[in-house]
Each structure stands twice: as C-alpha cells, then as structure tokens.
Amino acid sequence: AEFHAQVLASSSRFDAIAELGDIRDLRRRLGQEVGVLRKAVAEKQQRDEQAYTQLTHRVESLQSKLAELELEVASDPLTRVANRGHFDRMLTRMVEQARQKGTALSLAMIDVDHFKQINDSHGHPIGDRVLLCIAQLLAKGVRTSDVVARYGGEEFAVLLPGASVGEIEDRYNALLREIAATAYAYDVLGRREVVRFTVSCGLADLQGSETEADLVKRADEALYEAK
C-alpha cells in the first residue's frame, strides 16, 4: 500500500512536470522524479526480499515442527519405535504395494518370554528398560525400508517389504540368539542386579489375496507355536 501511494504521488508530480515549458527545468525535474521512483522500487524490492526470507524461515520452521509432531504421533514413547497406529497404517500400505508390484512382504511377530516374571521379580521400571533394550536391538537389525513397532504390551512387530520368510529366517534366528545373549544390569542399594531375557518370534509372508488380518493371524500363530 505504501509503494502504491508513492507511485500515485509520483504520477501526479509527472503530470505537473509535463506542464513545464523550460526544457532544462523539465529534464532536471524528470531526473529527480525518476530517482525518487527508482529509490521507491529498490526499497520495495528490499522489503519483498526480507519478507520472502522471513516467510521461508517460517515455512522451514513449521515443516520441522510438523516432522517432529508426525514422528511423535507415530512413535511409542517408551520404546521409541513405531506405535500400533503407525504399524496398522504401514501394514495396509505395504500389503497394497506388495500386491501392485507383485513383491514379497513378511511380518515378524516377537514376544518377550516370561515378561510377567521380570516385572514381578525386578519391578515395572526395570521391565520397561528391558522393553527398551529389545526395541533397540530390533531396530538395529533392520533395513531402512523395514518398520519396527511395539504391537502392544511386550509384543513387537516388524514389517519387511520385499523379503520372504525363507530370506529372513536365518537372520531372525541369529537375532533371537543375540537378544538371548544380552542382559540388562542395574544397581539396587549398591548391589548389582542382572536381568536376562529371551524372546520368541513367529514369521509369515503375504500369500495370494489374503488380508492384512490374515497375515497378522498367521504370524501370531507362528509366534504361539514358537513360544
């Protein structure tokens, strides 16, 4: 609005200049007015650049906050892996992609063995640390395309697009052995306590036109058999 007012004022002054009879005075006044206009344009460009820079920084800040919020909404606060809601969304998406592309999709369902005994013997805070340890071990052993999620309670799920059970079975057997060889140590009144834990795992891969629920059911049945 300020710039438009300046241009309108300058236009009015040009009308007055046009009535001058002295060519030298006309040139001098025209030169002055052109200088005023150039300054107004330059100042507007500078203001526009500053506004654009501020807007760009604001957009980048909002995008960063949005990414943080999306991560927060999709993450389990205790184990720092994906939560059940994010798992359900990714399962639907990956099943659809596997059908469209004709590629494999596997699901690993993993459950902590005798978790109630861990809570009863060591307390729920230590049980929480065990869940966090297992989540970190699972997350460490996956590809960037895989999705590790806390399915509920002491149960985890891993989605593995582009991989069949035959391709991942050895890897998950090795992962189970690695978890079994891991322990969580803590101090109680100067006394060192150690918690050892194991997990069981059921694997299934997408077959034919089965639904997401069918895939989860077969992986759960394999987990039950493993336990």
mmCIF file with all atom_site columns, C-alpha atoms in Angstrom:
data_model
loop_
_atom_site.group_PDB
_atom_site.id
_atom_site.type_symbol
_atom_site.label_atom_id
_atom_site.label_alt_id
_atom_site.label_comp_id
_atom_site.label_asym_id
_atom_site.label_entity_id
_atom_site.label_seq_id
_atom_site.pdbx_PDB_ins_code
_atom_site.Cartn_x
_atom_site.Cartn_y
_atom_site.Cartn_z
_atom_site.occupancy
_atom_site.B_iso_or_equiv
_atom_site.pdbx_formal_charge
_atom_site.auth_seq_id
_atom_site.auth_comp_id
_atom_site.auth_asym_id
_atom_site.auth_atom_id
_atom_site.pdbx_PDB_model_num
ATOM 1   C CA . ALA A 1 1   ? 0.000  0.000   0.000   1.00 0.00 ? 1   ALA A CA 1
ATOM 2   C CA . GLU A 1 2   ? 2.869  2.349   0.816   1.00 0.00 ? 2   GLU A CA 1
ATOM 3   C CA . PHE A 1 3   ? 4.534  1.636   -2.512  1.00 0.00 ? 3   PHE A CA 1
ATOM 4   C CA . HIS A 1 4   ? 1.298  2.189   -4.436  1.00 0.00 ? 4   HIS A CA 1
ATOM 5   C CA . ALA A 1 5   ? 0.832  5.529   -2.663  1.00 0.00 ? 5   ALA A CA 1
ATOM 6   C CA . GLN A 1 6   ? 4.342  6.548   -3.668  1.00 0.00 ? 6   GLN A CA 1
ATOM 7   C CA . VAL A 1 7   ? 3.709  5.606   -7.303  1.00 0.00 ? 7   VAL A CA 1
ATOM 8   C CA . LEU A 1 8   ? 0.428  7.523   -7.397  1.00 0.00 ? 8   LEU A CA 1
ATOM 9   C CA . ALA A 1 9   ? 2.081  10.602  -5.864  1.00 0.00 ? 9   ALA A CA 1
ATOM 10  C CA . SER A 1 10  ? 4.889  10.371  -8.389  1.00 0.00 ? 10  SER A CA 1
ATOM 11  C CA . SER A 1 11  ? 2.364  10.071  -11.209 1.00 0.00 ? 11  SER A CA 1
ATOM 12  C CA . SER A 1 12  ? 0.684  13.280  -10.062 1.00 0.00 ? 12  SER A CA 1
ATOM 13  C CA . ARG A 1 13  ? 4.039  15.050  -9.986  1.00 0.00 ? 13  ARG A CA 1
ATOM 14  C CA . PHE A 1 14  ? 4.785  13.818  -13.521 1.00 0.00 ? 14  PHE A CA 1
ATOM 15  C CA . ASP A 1 15  ? 1.542  15.448  -14.658 1.00 0.00 ? 15  ASP A CA 1
ATOM 16  C CA . ALA A 1 16  ? 2.759  18.738  -13.175 1.00 0.00 ? 16  ALA A CA 1
ATOM 17  C CA . ILE A 1 17  ? 6.210  18.337  -14.739 1.00 0.00 ? 17  ILE A CA 1
ATOM 18  C CA . ALA A 1 18  ? 4.628  17.808  -18.152 1.00 0.00 ? 18  ALA A CA 1
ATOM 19  C CA . GLU A 1 19  ? 3.296  21.385  -18.000 1.00 0.00 ? 19  GLU A CA 1
ATOM 20  C CA . LEU A 1 20  ? 6.768  22.931  -17.601 1.00 0.00 ? 20  LEU A CA 1
ATOM 21  C CA . GLY A 1 21  ? 7.886  24.978  -20.564 1.00 0.00 ? 21  GLY A CA 1
ATOM 22  C CA . ASP A 1 22  ? 11.613 25.174  -19.786 1.00 0.00 ? 22  ASP A CA 1
ATOM 23  C CA . ILE A 1 23  ? 13.296 22.059  -21.233 1.00 0.00 ? 23  ILE A CA 1
ATOM 24  C CA . ARG A 1 24  ? 16.219 22.319  -18.781 1.00 0.00 ? 24  ARG A CA 1
ATOM 25  C CA . ASP A 1 25  ? 13.891 22.552  -15.807 1.00 0.00 ? 25  ASP A CA 1
ATOM 26  C CA . LEU A 1 26  ? 11.834 19.728  -17.290 1.00 0.00 ? 26  LEU A CA 1
ATOM 27  C CA . ARG A 1 27  ? 14.908 17.475  -17.542 1.00 0.00 ? 27  ARG A CA 1
ATOM 28  C CA . ARG A 1 28  ? 16.044 18.340  -14.034 1.00 0.00 ? 28  ARG A CA 1
ATOM 29  C CA . ARG A 1 29  ? 12.623 17.646  -12.514 1.00 0.00 ? 29  ARG A CA 1
ATOM 30  C CA . LEU A 1 30  ? 12.218 14.430  -14.545 1.00 0.00 ? 30  LEU A CA 1
ATOM 31  C CA . GLY A 1 31  ? 15.631 13.243  -13.358 1.00 0.00 ? 31  GLY A CA 1
ATOM 32  C CA . GLN A 1 32  ? 14.702 13.931  -9.756  1.00 0.00 ? 32  GLN A CA 1
ATOM 33  C CA . GLU A 1 33  ? 11.382 12.149  -10.096 1.00 0.00 ? 33  GLU A CA 1
ATOM 34  C CA . VAL A 1 34  ? 12.935 9.110   -11.808 1.00 0.00 ? 34  VAL A CA 1
ATOM 35  C CA . GLY A 1 35  ? 15.430 8.965   -8.927  1.00 0.00 ? 35  GLY A CA 1
ATOM 36  C CA . VAL A 1 36  ? 12.580 9.018   -6.416  1.00 0.00 ? 36  VAL A CA 1
ATOM 37  C CA . LEU A 1 37  ? 10.799 6.232   -8.295  1.00 0.00 ? 37  LEU A CA 1
ATOM 38  C CA . ARG A 1 38  ? 13.955 4.106   -8.517  1.00 0.00 ? 38  ARG A CA 1
ATOM 39  C CA . LYS A 1 39  ? 14.516 4.519   -4.788  1.00 0.00 ? 39  LYS A CA 1
ATOM 40  C CA . ALA A 1 40  ? 10.905 3.529   -4.064  1.00 0.00 ? 40  ALA A CA 1
ATOM 41  C CA . VAL A 1 41  ? 11.233 0.451   -6.281  1.00 0.00 ? 41  VAL A CA 1
ATOM 42  C CA . ALA A 1 42  ? 14.547 -0.526  -4.682  1.00 0.00 ? 42  ALA A CA 1
ATOM 43  C CA . GLU A 1 43  ? 13.112 -0.125  -1.193  1.00 0.00 ? 43  GLU A CA 1
ATOM 44  C CA . LYS A 1 44  ? 10.093 -2.235  -2.137  1.00 0.00 ? 44  LYS A CA 1
ATOM 45  C CA . GLN A 1 45  ? 12.332 -4.953  -3.590  1.00 0.00 ? 45  GLN A CA 1
ATOM 46  C CA . GLN A 1 46  ? 14.362 -4.942  -0.372  1.00 0.00 ? 46  GLN A CA 1
ATOM 47  C CA . ARG A 1 47  ? 11.200 -5.207  1.734   1.00 0.00 ? 47  ARG A CA 1
ATOM 48  C CA . ASP A 1 48  ? 9.925  -8.026  -0.502  1.00 0.00 ? 48  ASP A CA 1
ATOM 49  C CA . GLU A 1 49  ? 13.224 -9.908  -0.180  1.00 0.00 ? 49  GLU A CA 1
ATOM 50  C CA . GLN A 1 50  ? 13.171 -9.524  3.603   1.00 0.00 ? 50  GLN A CA 1
ATOM 51  C CA . ALA A 1 51  ? 9.555  -10.668 3.732   1.00 0.00 ? 51  ALA A CA 1
ATOM 52  C CA . TYR A 1 52  ? 10.390 -13.636 1.474   1.00 0.00 ? 52  TYR A CA 1
ATOM 53  C CA . THR A 1 53  ? 13.363 -14.587 3.658   1.00 0.00 ? 53  THR A CA 1
ATOM 54  C CA . GLN A 1 54  ? 11.263 -14.335 6.798   1.00 0.00 ? 54  GLN A CA 1
ATOM 55  C CA . LEU A 1 55  ? 8.497  -16.378 5.185   1.00 0.00 ? 55  LEU A CA 1
ATOM 56  C CA . THR A 1 56  ? 10.989 -19.023 4.018   1.00 0.00 ? 56  THR A CA 1
ATOM 57  C CA . HIS A 1 57  ? 12.420 -19.334 7.534   1.00 0.00 ? 57  HIS A CA 1
ATOM 58  C CA . ARG A 1 58  ? 8.906  -19.554 8.951   1.00 0.00 ? 58  ARG A CA 1
ATOM 59  C CA . VAL A 1 59  ? 7.923  -22.296 6.488   1.00 0.00 ? 59  VAL A CA 1
ATOM 60  C CA . GLU A 1 60  ? 11.113 -24.245 7.267   1.00 0.00 ? 60  GLU A CA 1
ATOM 61  C CA . SER A 1 61  ? 10.412 -23.921 10.994  1.00 0.00 ? 61  SER A CA 1
ATOM 62  C CA . LEU A 1 62  ? 6.825  -25.113 10.543  1.00 0.00 ? 62  LEU A CA 1
ATOM 63  C CA . GLN A 1 63  ? 7.959  -28.036 8.379   1.00 0.00 ? 63  GLN A CA 1
ATOM 64  C CA . SER A 1 64  ? 10.483 -29.026 11.044  1.00 0.00 ? 64  SER A CA 1
ATOM 65  C CA . LYS A 1 65  ? 7.832  -28.842 13.763  1.00 0.00 ? 65  LYS A CA 1
ATOM 66  C CA . LEU A 1 66  ? 5.417  -30.831 11.596  1.00 0.00 ? 66  LEU A CA 1
ATOM 67  C CA . ALA A 1 67  ? 8.044  -33.551 11.091  1.00 0.00 ? 67  ALA A CA 1
ATOM 68  C CA . GLU A 1 68  ? 8.648  -33.656 14.857  1.00 0.00 ? 68  GLU A CA 1
ATOM 69  C CA . LEU A 1 69  ? 4.925  -33.912 15.546  1.00 0.00 ? 69  LEU A CA 1
ATOM 70  C CA . GLU A 1 70  ? 4.465  -36.642 12.923  1.00 0.00 ? 70  GLU A CA 1
ATOM 71  C CA . LEU A 1 71  ? 7.330  -38.591 14.494  1.00 0.00 ? 71  LEU A CA 1
ATOM 72  C CA . GLU A 1 72  ? 5.867  -38.070 17.968  1.00 0.00 ? 72  GLU A CA 1
ATOM 73  C CA . VAL A 1 73  ? 2.407  -39.213 16.863  1.00 0.00 ? 73  VAL A CA 1
ATOM 74  C CA . ALA A 1 74  ? 3.860  -42.299 15.151  1.00 0.00 ? 74  ALA A CA 1
ATOM 75  C CA . SER A 1 75  ? 6.246  -43.316 17.972  1.00 0.00 ? 75  SER A CA 1
ATOM 76  C CA . ASP A 1 76  ? 5.786  -45.350 21.122  1.00 0.00 ? 76  ASP A CA 1
ATOM 77  C CA . PRO A 1 77  ? 7.055  -43.076 23.918  1.00 0.00 ? 77  PRO A CA 1
ATOM 78  C CA . LEU A 1 78  ? 8.547  -45.930 25.959  1.00 0.00 ? 78  LEU A CA 1
ATOM 79  C CA . THR A 1 79  ? 10.432 -47.940 23.344  1.00 0.00 ? 79  THR A CA 1
ATOM 80  C CA . ARG A 1 80  ? 10.985 -45.146 20.767  1.00 0.00 ? 80  ARG A CA 1
ATOM 81  C CA . VAL A 1 81  ? 9.941  -47.384 17.872  1.00 0.00 ? 81  VAL A CA 1
ATOM 82  C CA . ALA A 1 82  ? 6.710  -47.046 15.893  1.00 0.00 ? 82  ALA A CA 1
ATOM 83  C CA . ASN A 1 83  ? 3.445  -47.396 17.785  1.00 0.00 ? 83  ASN A CA 1
ATOM 84  C CA . ARG A 1 84  ? 0.495  -49.635 16.967  1.00 0.00 ? 84  ARG A CA 1
ATOM 85  C CA . GLY A 1 85  ? -1.339 -46.953 14.996  1.00 0.00 ? 85  GLY A CA 1
ATOM 86  C CA . HIS A 1 86  ? 1.645  -46.361 12.709  1.00 0.00 ? 86  HIS A CA 1
ATOM 87  C CA . PHE A 1 87  ? 2.118  -50.124 12.302  1.00 0.00 ? 87  PHE A CA 1
ATOM 88  C CA . ASP A 1 88  ? -1.515 -50.563 11.214  1.00 0.00 ? 88  ASP A CA 1
ATOM 89  C CA . ARG A 1 89  ? -1.200 -47.770 8.649   1.00 0.00 ? 89  ARG A CA 1
ATOM 90  C CA . MET A 1 90  ? 2.076  -49.112 7.257   1.00 0.00 ? 90  MET A CA 1
ATOM 91  C CA . LEU A 1 91  ? 0.723  -52.676 7.126   1.00 0.00 ? 91  LEU A CA 1
ATOM 92  C CA . THR A 1 92  ? -2.195 -51.559 4.958   1.00 0.00 ? 92  THR A CA 1
ATOM 93  C CA . ARG A 1 93  ? 0.127  -49.536 2.709   1.00 0.00 ? 93  ARG A CA 1
ATOM 94  C CA . MET A 1 94  ? 2.740  -52.280 2.343   1.00 0.00 ? 94  MET A CA 1
ATOM 95  C CA . VAL A 1 95  ? 0.185  -55.013 1.614   1.00 0.00 ? 95  VAL A CA 1
ATOM 96  C CA . GLU A 1 96  ? -1.283 -52.825 -1.137  1.00 0.00 ? 96  GLU A CA 1
ATOM 97  C CA . GLN A 1 97  ? 2.172  -52.079 -2.582  1.00 0.00 ? 97  GLN A CA 1
ATOM 98  C CA . ALA A 1 98  ? 3.173  -55.751 -2.486  1.00 0.00 ? 98  ALA A CA 1
ATOM 99  C CA . ARG A 1 99  ? 0.043  -56.708 -4.431  1.00 0.00 ? 99  ARG A CA 1
ATOM 100 C CA . GLN A 1 100 ? 0.506  -53.947 -7.016  1.00 0.00 ? 100 GLN A CA 1
ATOM 101 C CA . LYS A 1 101 ? 4.186  -54.732 -7.613  1.00 0.00 ? 101 LYS A CA 1
ATOM 102 C CA . GLY A 1 102 ? 3.991  -58.486 -7.121  1.00 0.00 ? 102 GLY A CA 1
ATOM 103 C CA . THR A 1 103 ? 6.723  -58.392 -4.479  1.00 0.00 ? 103 THR A CA 1
ATOM 104 C CA . ALA A 1 104 ? 7.120  -60.236 -1.189  1.00 0.00 ? 104 ALA A CA 1
ATOM 105 C CA . LEU A 1 105 ? 6.153  -58.922 2.230   1.00 0.00 ? 105 LEU A CA 1
ATOM 106 C CA . SER A 1 106 ? 6.998  -60.608 5.528   1.00 0.00 ? 106 SER A CA 1
ATOM 107 C CA . LEU A 1 107 ? 5.848  -59.979 9.065   1.00 0.00 ? 107 LEU A CA 1
ATOM 108 C CA . ALA A 1 108 ? 7.722  -60.910 12.232  1.00 0.00 ? 108 ALA A CA 1
ATOM 109 C CA . MET A 1 109 ? 5.740  -61.019 15.482  1.00 0.00 ? 109 MET A CA 1
ATOM 110 C CA . ILE A 1 110 ? 8.025  -61.011 18.537  1.00 0.00 ? 110 ILE A CA 1
ATOM 111 C CA . ASP A 1 111 ? 7.079  -61.508 22.178  1.00 0.00 ? 111 ASP A CA 1
ATOM 112 C CA . VAL A 1 112 ? 9.178  -61.262 25.354  1.00 0.00 ? 112 VAL A CA 1
ATOM 113 C CA . ASP A 1 113 ? 9.244  -64.598 27.187  1.00 0.00 ? 113 ASP A CA 1
ATOM 114 C CA . HIS A 1 114 ? 8.009  -64.683 30.806  1.00 0.00 ? 114 HIS A CA 1
ATOM 115 C CA . PHE A 1 115 ? 7.726  -60.914 30.933  1.00 0.00 ? 115 PHE A CA 1
ATOM 116 C CA . LYS A 1 116 ? 5.396  -61.003 33.929  1.00 0.00 ? 116 LYS A CA 1
ATOM 117 C CA . GLN A 1 117 ? 8.108  -62.755 35.937  1.00 0.00 ? 117 GLN A CA 1
ATOM 118 C CA . ILE A 1 118 ? 10.545 -59.974 35.034  1.00 0.00 ? 118 ILE A CA 1
ATOM 119 C CA . ASN A 1 119 ? 8.081  -57.356 36.283  1.00 0.00 ? 119 ASN A CA 1
ATOM 120 C CA . ASP A 1 120 ? 7.288  -59.342 39.423  1.00 0.00 ? 120 ASP A CA 1
ATOM 121 C CA . SER A 1 121 ? 10.942 -60.021 40.272  1.00 0.00 ? 121 SER A CA 1
ATOM 122 C CA . HIS A 1 122 ? 12.535 -56.703 39.300  1.00 0.00 ? 122 HIS A CA 1
ATOM 123 C CA . GLY A 1 123 ? 9.664  -54.195 39.150  1.00 0.00 ? 123 GLY A CA 1
ATOM 124 C CA . HIS A 1 124 ? 7.894  -52.467 36.297  1.00 0.00 ? 124 HIS A CA 1
ATOM 125 C CA . PRO A 1 125 ? 10.571 -49.753 35.773  1.00 0.00 ? 125 PRO A CA 1
ATOM 126 C CA . ILE A 1 126 ? 13.131 -52.474 35.043  1.00 0.00 ? 126 ILE A CA 1
ATOM 127 C CA . GLY A 1 127 ? 10.592 -54.257 32.843  1.00 0.00 ? 127 GLY A CA 1
ATOM 128 C CA . ASP A 1 128 ? 10.279 -51.025 30.875  1.00 0.00 ? 128 ASP A CA 1
ATOM 129 C CA . ARG A 1 129 ? 14.064 -50.889 30.428  1.00 0.00 ? 129 ARG A CA 1
ATOM 130 C CA . VAL A 1 130 ? 14.023 -54.465 29.129  1.00 0.00 ? 130 VAL A CA 1
ATOM 131 C CA . LEU A 1 131 ? 11.403 -53.491 26.540  1.00 0.00 ? 131 LEU A CA 1
ATOM 132 C CA . LEU A 1 132 ? 13.553 -50.537 25.512  1.00 0.00 ? 132 LEU A CA 1
ATOM 133 C CA . CYS A 1 133 ? 16.629 -52.772 25.164  1.00 0.00 ? 133 CYS A CA 1
ATOM 134 C CA . ILE A 1 134 ? 14.741 -55.238 22.972  1.00 0.00 ? 134 ILE A CA 1
ATOM 135 C CA . ALA A 1 135 ? 13.299 -52.443 20.827  1.00 0.00 ? 135 ALA A CA 1
ATOM 136 C CA . GLN A 1 136 ? 16.804 -51.049 20.260  1.00 0.00 ? 136 GLN A CA 1
ATOM 137 C CA . LEU A 1 137 ? 18.149 -54.468 19.292  1.00 0.00 ? 137 LEU A CA 1
ATOM 138 C CA . LEU A 1 138 ? 15.289 -54.993 16.855  1.00 0.00 ? 138 LEU A CA 1
ATOM 139 C CA . ALA A 1 139 ? 15.738 -51.532 15.327  1.00 0.00 ? 139 ALA A CA 1
ATOM 140 C CA . LYS A 1 140 ? 19.473 -52.103 14.949  1.00 0.00 ? 140 LYS A CA 1
ATOM 141 C CA . GLY A 1 141 ? 18.923 -55.293 12.959  1.00 0.00 ? 141 GLY A CA 1
ATOM 142 C CA . VAL A 1 142 ? 16.581 -53.969 10.252  1.00 0.00 ? 142 VAL A CA 1
ATOM 143 C CA . ARG A 1 143 ? 16.891 -52.255 6.894   1.00 0.00 ? 143 ARG A CA 1
ATOM 144 C CA . THR A 1 144 ? 15.794 -48.661 6.347   1.00 0.00 ? 144 THR A CA 1
ATOM 145 C CA . SER A 1 145 ? 12.708 -49.929 4.488   1.00 0.00 ? 145 SER A CA 1
ATOM 146 C CA . ASP A 1 146 ? 11.593 -52.128 7.422   1.00 0.00 ? 146 ASP A CA 1
ATOM 147 C CA . VAL A 1 147 ? 9.187  -50.951 10.126  1.00 0.00 ? 147 VAL A CA 1
ATOM 148 C CA . VAL A 1 148 ? 9.696  -51.926 13.773  1.00 0.00 ? 148 VAL A CA 1
ATOM 149 C CA . ALA A 1 149 ? 6.719  -51.299 16.026  1.00 0.00 ? 149 ALA A CA 1
ATOM 150 C CA . ARG A 1 150 ? 5.535  -52.004 19.526  1.00 0.00 ? 150 ARG A CA 1
ATOM 151 C CA . TYR A 1 151 ? 2.416  -54.008 18.792  1.00 0.00 ? 151 TYR A CA 1
ATOM 152 C CA . GLY A 1 152 ? 1.144  -53.988 22.349  1.00 0.00 ? 152 GLY A CA 1
ATOM 153 C CA . GLY A 1 153 ? 2.400  -54.783 25.857  1.00 0.00 ? 153 GLY A CA 1
ATOM 154 C CA . GLU A 1 154 ? 5.555  -56.851 25.490  1.00 0.00 ? 154 GLU A CA 1
ATOM 155 C CA . GLU A 1 155 ? 4.885  -57.746 21.846  1.00 0.00 ? 155 GLU A CA 1
ATOM 156 C CA . PHE A 1 156 ? 6.664  -56.225 18.855  1.00 0.00 ? 156 PHE A CA 1
ATOM 157 C CA . ALA A 1 157 ? 6.086  -56.454 15.114  1.00 0.00 ? 157 ALA A CA 1
ATOM 158 C CA . VAL A 1 158 ? 8.452  -55.955 12.184  1.00 0.00 ? 158 VAL A CA 1
ATOM 159 C CA . LEU A 1 159 ? 7.299  -55.400 8.601   1.00 0.00 ? 159 LEU A CA 1
ATOM 160 C CA . LEU A 1 160 ? 9.829  -56.449 5.969   1.00 0.00 ? 160 LEU A CA 1
ATOM 161 C CA . PRO A 1 161 ? 8.859  -55.414 2.421   1.00 0.00 ? 161 PRO A CA 1
ATOM 162 C CA . GLY A 1 162 ? 10.484 -57.238 -0.471  1.00 0.00 ? 162 GLY A CA 1
ATOM 163 C CA . ALA A 1 163 ? 11.562 -60.201 1.683   1.00 0.00 ? 163 ALA A CA 1
ATOM 164 C CA . SER A 1 164 ? 10.154 -63.695 2.064   1.00 0.00 ? 164 SER A CA 1
ATOM 165 C CA . VAL A 1 165 ? 10.259 -65.855 5.195   1.00 0.00 ? 165 VAL A CA 1
ATOM 166 C CA . GLY A 1 166 ? 12.919 -68.028 3.600   1.00 0.00 ? 166 GLY A CA 1
ATOM 167 C CA . GLU A 1 167 ? 15.150 -64.991 3.127   1.00 0.00 ? 167 GLU A CA 1
ATOM 168 C CA . ILE A 1 168 ? 14.838 -63.679 6.679   1.00 0.00 ? 168 ILE A CA 1
ATOM 169 C CA . GLU A 1 169 ? 14.581 -66.848 8.794   1.00 0.00 ? 169 GLU A CA 1
ATOM 170 C CA . ASP A 1 170 ? 18.328 -67.228 9.376   1.00 0.00 ? 170 ASP A CA 1
ATOM 171 C CA . ARG A 1 171 ? 18.679 -63.545 10.173  1.00 0.00 ? 171 ARG A CA 1
ATOM 172 C CA . TYR A 1 172 ? 15.938 -63.676 12.800  1.00 0.00 ? 172 TYR A CA 1
ATOM 173 C CA . ASN A 1 173 ? 17.300 -66.874 14.334  1.00 0.00 ? 173 ASN A CA 1
ATOM 174 C CA . ALA A 1 174 ? 20.586 -65.015 14.763  1.00 0.00 ? 174 ALA A CA 1
ATOM 175 C CA . LEU A 1 175 ? 18.740 -62.025 16.213  1.00 0.00 ? 175 LEU A CA 1
ATOM 176 C CA . LEU A 1 176 ? 16.998 -64.220 18.789  1.00 0.00 ? 176 LEU A CA 1
ATOM 177 C CA . ARG A 1 177 ? 20.370 -65.603 19.847  1.00 0.00 ? 177 ARG A CA 1
ATOM 178 C CA . GLU A 1 178 ? 21.799 -62.087 20.101  1.00 0.00 ? 178 GLU A CA 1
ATOM 179 C CA . ILE A 1 179 ? 18.918 -60.963 22.326  1.00 0.00 ? 179 ILE A CA 1
ATOM 180 C CA . ALA A 1 180 ? 19.272 -64.066 24.488  1.00 0.00 ? 180 ALA A CA 1
ATOM 181 C CA . ALA A 1 181 ? 22.957 -63.257 24.981  1.00 0.00 ? 181 ALA A CA 1
ATOM 182 C CA . THR A 1 182 ? 22.101 -59.713 26.130  1.00 0.00 ? 182 THR A CA 1
ATOM 183 C CA . ALA A 1 183 ? 21.465 -58.676 29.740  1.00 0.00 ? 183 ALA A CA 1
ATOM 184 C CA . TYR A 1 184 ? 20.336 -55.514 31.484  1.00 0.00 ? 184 TYR A CA 1
ATOM 185 C CA . ALA A 1 185 ? 22.269 -54.620 34.634  1.00 0.00 ? 185 ALA A CA 1
ATOM 186 C CA . TYR A 1 186 ? 21.280 -52.139 37.317  1.00 0.00 ? 186 TYR A CA 1
ATOM 187 C CA . ASP A 1 187 ? 22.191 -51.260 40.912  1.00 0.00 ? 187 ASP A CA 1
ATOM 188 C CA . VAL A 1 188 ? 19.966 -51.605 43.966  1.00 0.00 ? 188 VAL A CA 1
ATOM 189 C CA . LEU A 1 189 ? 21.399 -50.152 47.184  1.00 0.00 ? 189 LEU A CA 1
ATOM 190 C CA . GLY A 1 190 ? 24.898 -50.777 45.937  1.00 0.00 ? 190 GLY A CA 1
ATOM 191 C CA . ARG A 1 191 ? 24.103 -54.325 44.820  1.00 0.00 ? 191 ARG A CA 1
ATOM 192 C CA . ARG A 1 192 ? 24.399 -55.179 41.142  1.00 0.00 ? 192 ARG A CA 1
ATOM 193 C CA . GLU A 1 193 ? 21.397 -56.956 39.642  1.00 0.00 ? 193 GLU A CA 1
ATOM 194 C CA . VAL A 1 194 ? 21.279 -58.519 36.183  1.00 0.00 ? 194 VAL A CA 1
ATOM 195 C CA . VAL A 1 195 ? 18.178 -59.251 34.113  1.00 0.00 ? 195 VAL A CA 1
ATOM 196 C CA . ARG A 1 196 ? 18.441 -61.792 31.337  1.00 0.00 ? 196 ARG A CA 1
ATOM 197 C CA . PHE A 1 197 ? 15.653 -62.189 28.839  1.00 0.00 ? 197 PHE A CA 1
ATOM 198 C CA . THR A 1 198 ? 14.693 -64.041 25.688  1.00 0.00 ? 198 THR A CA 1
ATOM 199 C CA . VAL A 1 199 ? 12.085 -63.515 23.010  1.00 0.00 ? 199 VAL A CA 1
ATOM 200 C CA . SER A 1 200 ? 10.069 -65.781 20.740  1.00 0.00 ? 200 SER A CA 1
ATOM 201 C CA . CYS A 1 201 ? 9.336  -64.979 17.112  1.00 0.00 ? 201 CYS A CA 1
ATOM 202 C CA . GLY A 1 202 ? 6.776  -66.000 14.533  1.00 0.00 ? 202 GLY A CA 1
ATOM 203 C CA . LEU A 1 203 ? 7.282  -65.310 10.831  1.00 0.00 ? 203 LEU A CA 1
ATOM 204 C CA . ALA A 1 204 ? 4.784  -65.221 7.970   1.00 0.00 ? 204 ALA A CA 1
ATOM 205 C CA . ASP A 1 205 ? 4.797  -63.805 4.459   1.00 0.00 ? 205 ASP A CA 1
ATOM 206 C CA . LEU A 1 206 ? 1.909  -62.484 2.409   1.00 0.00 ? 206 LEU A CA 1
ATOM 207 C CA . GLN A 1 207 ? 0.126  -65.181 0.449   1.00 0.00 ? 207 GLN A CA 1
ATOM 208 C CA . GLY A 1 208 ? -2.169 -64.663 -2.547  1.00 0.00 ? 208 GLY A CA 1
ATOM 209 C CA . SER A 1 209 ? -5.048 -62.317 -1.855  1.00 0.00 ? 209 SER A CA 1
ATOM 210 C CA . GLU A 1 210 ? -5.124 -62.680 1.927   1.00 0.00 ? 210 GLU A CA 1
ATOM 211 C CA . THR A 1 211 ? -5.969 -59.631 4.033   1.00 0.00 ? 211 THR A CA 1
ATOM 212 C CA . GLU A 1 212 ? -3.766 -57.787 6.494   1.00 0.00 ? 212 GLU A CA 1
ATOM 213 C CA . ALA A 1 213 ? -5.663 -59.538 9.296   1.00 0.00 ? 213 ALA A CA 1
ATOM 214 C CA . ASP A 1 214 ? -4.886 -62.933 7.738   1.00 0.00 ? 214 ASP A CA 1
ATOM 215 C CA . LEU A 1 215 ? -1.176 -62.132 7.613   1.00 0.00 ? 215 LEU A CA 1
ATOM 216 C CA . VAL A 1 216 ? -1.135 -60.984 11.254  1.00 0.00 ? 216 VAL A CA 1
ATOM 217 C CA . LYS A 1 217 ? -3.118 -64.065 12.305  1.00 0.00 ? 217 LYS A CA 1
ATOM 218 C CA . ARG A 1 218 ? -0.648 -66.463 10.665  1.00 0.00 ? 218 ARG A CA 1
ATOM 219 C CA . ALA A 1 219 ? 2.337  -64.636 12.165  1.00 0.00 ? 219 ALA A CA 1
ATOM 220 C CA . ASP A 1 220 ? 0.631  -64.762 15.576  1.00 0.00 ? 220 ASP A CA 1
ATOM 221 C CA . GLU A 1 221 ? 0.018  -68.492 15.182  1.00 0.00 ? 221 GLU A CA 1
ATOM 222 C CA . ALA A 1 222 ? 3.697  -68.988 14.312  1.00 0.00 ? 222 ALA A CA 1
ATOM 223 C CA . LEU A 1 223 ? 4.630  -66.963 17.388  1.00 0.00 ? 223 LEU A CA 1
ATOM 224 C CA . TYR A 1 224 ? 2.361  -69.098 19.584  1.00 0.00 ? 224 TYR A CA 1
ATOM 225 C CA . GLU A 1 225 ? 3.993  -72.242 18.191  1.00 0.00 ? 225 GLU A CA 1
ATOM 226 C CA . ALA A 1 226 ? 7.459  -70.777 18.816  1.00 0.00 ? 226 ALA A CA 1
ATOM 227 C CA . LYS A 1 227 ? 6.619  -69.951 22.449  1.00 0.00 ? 227 LYS A CA 1
#
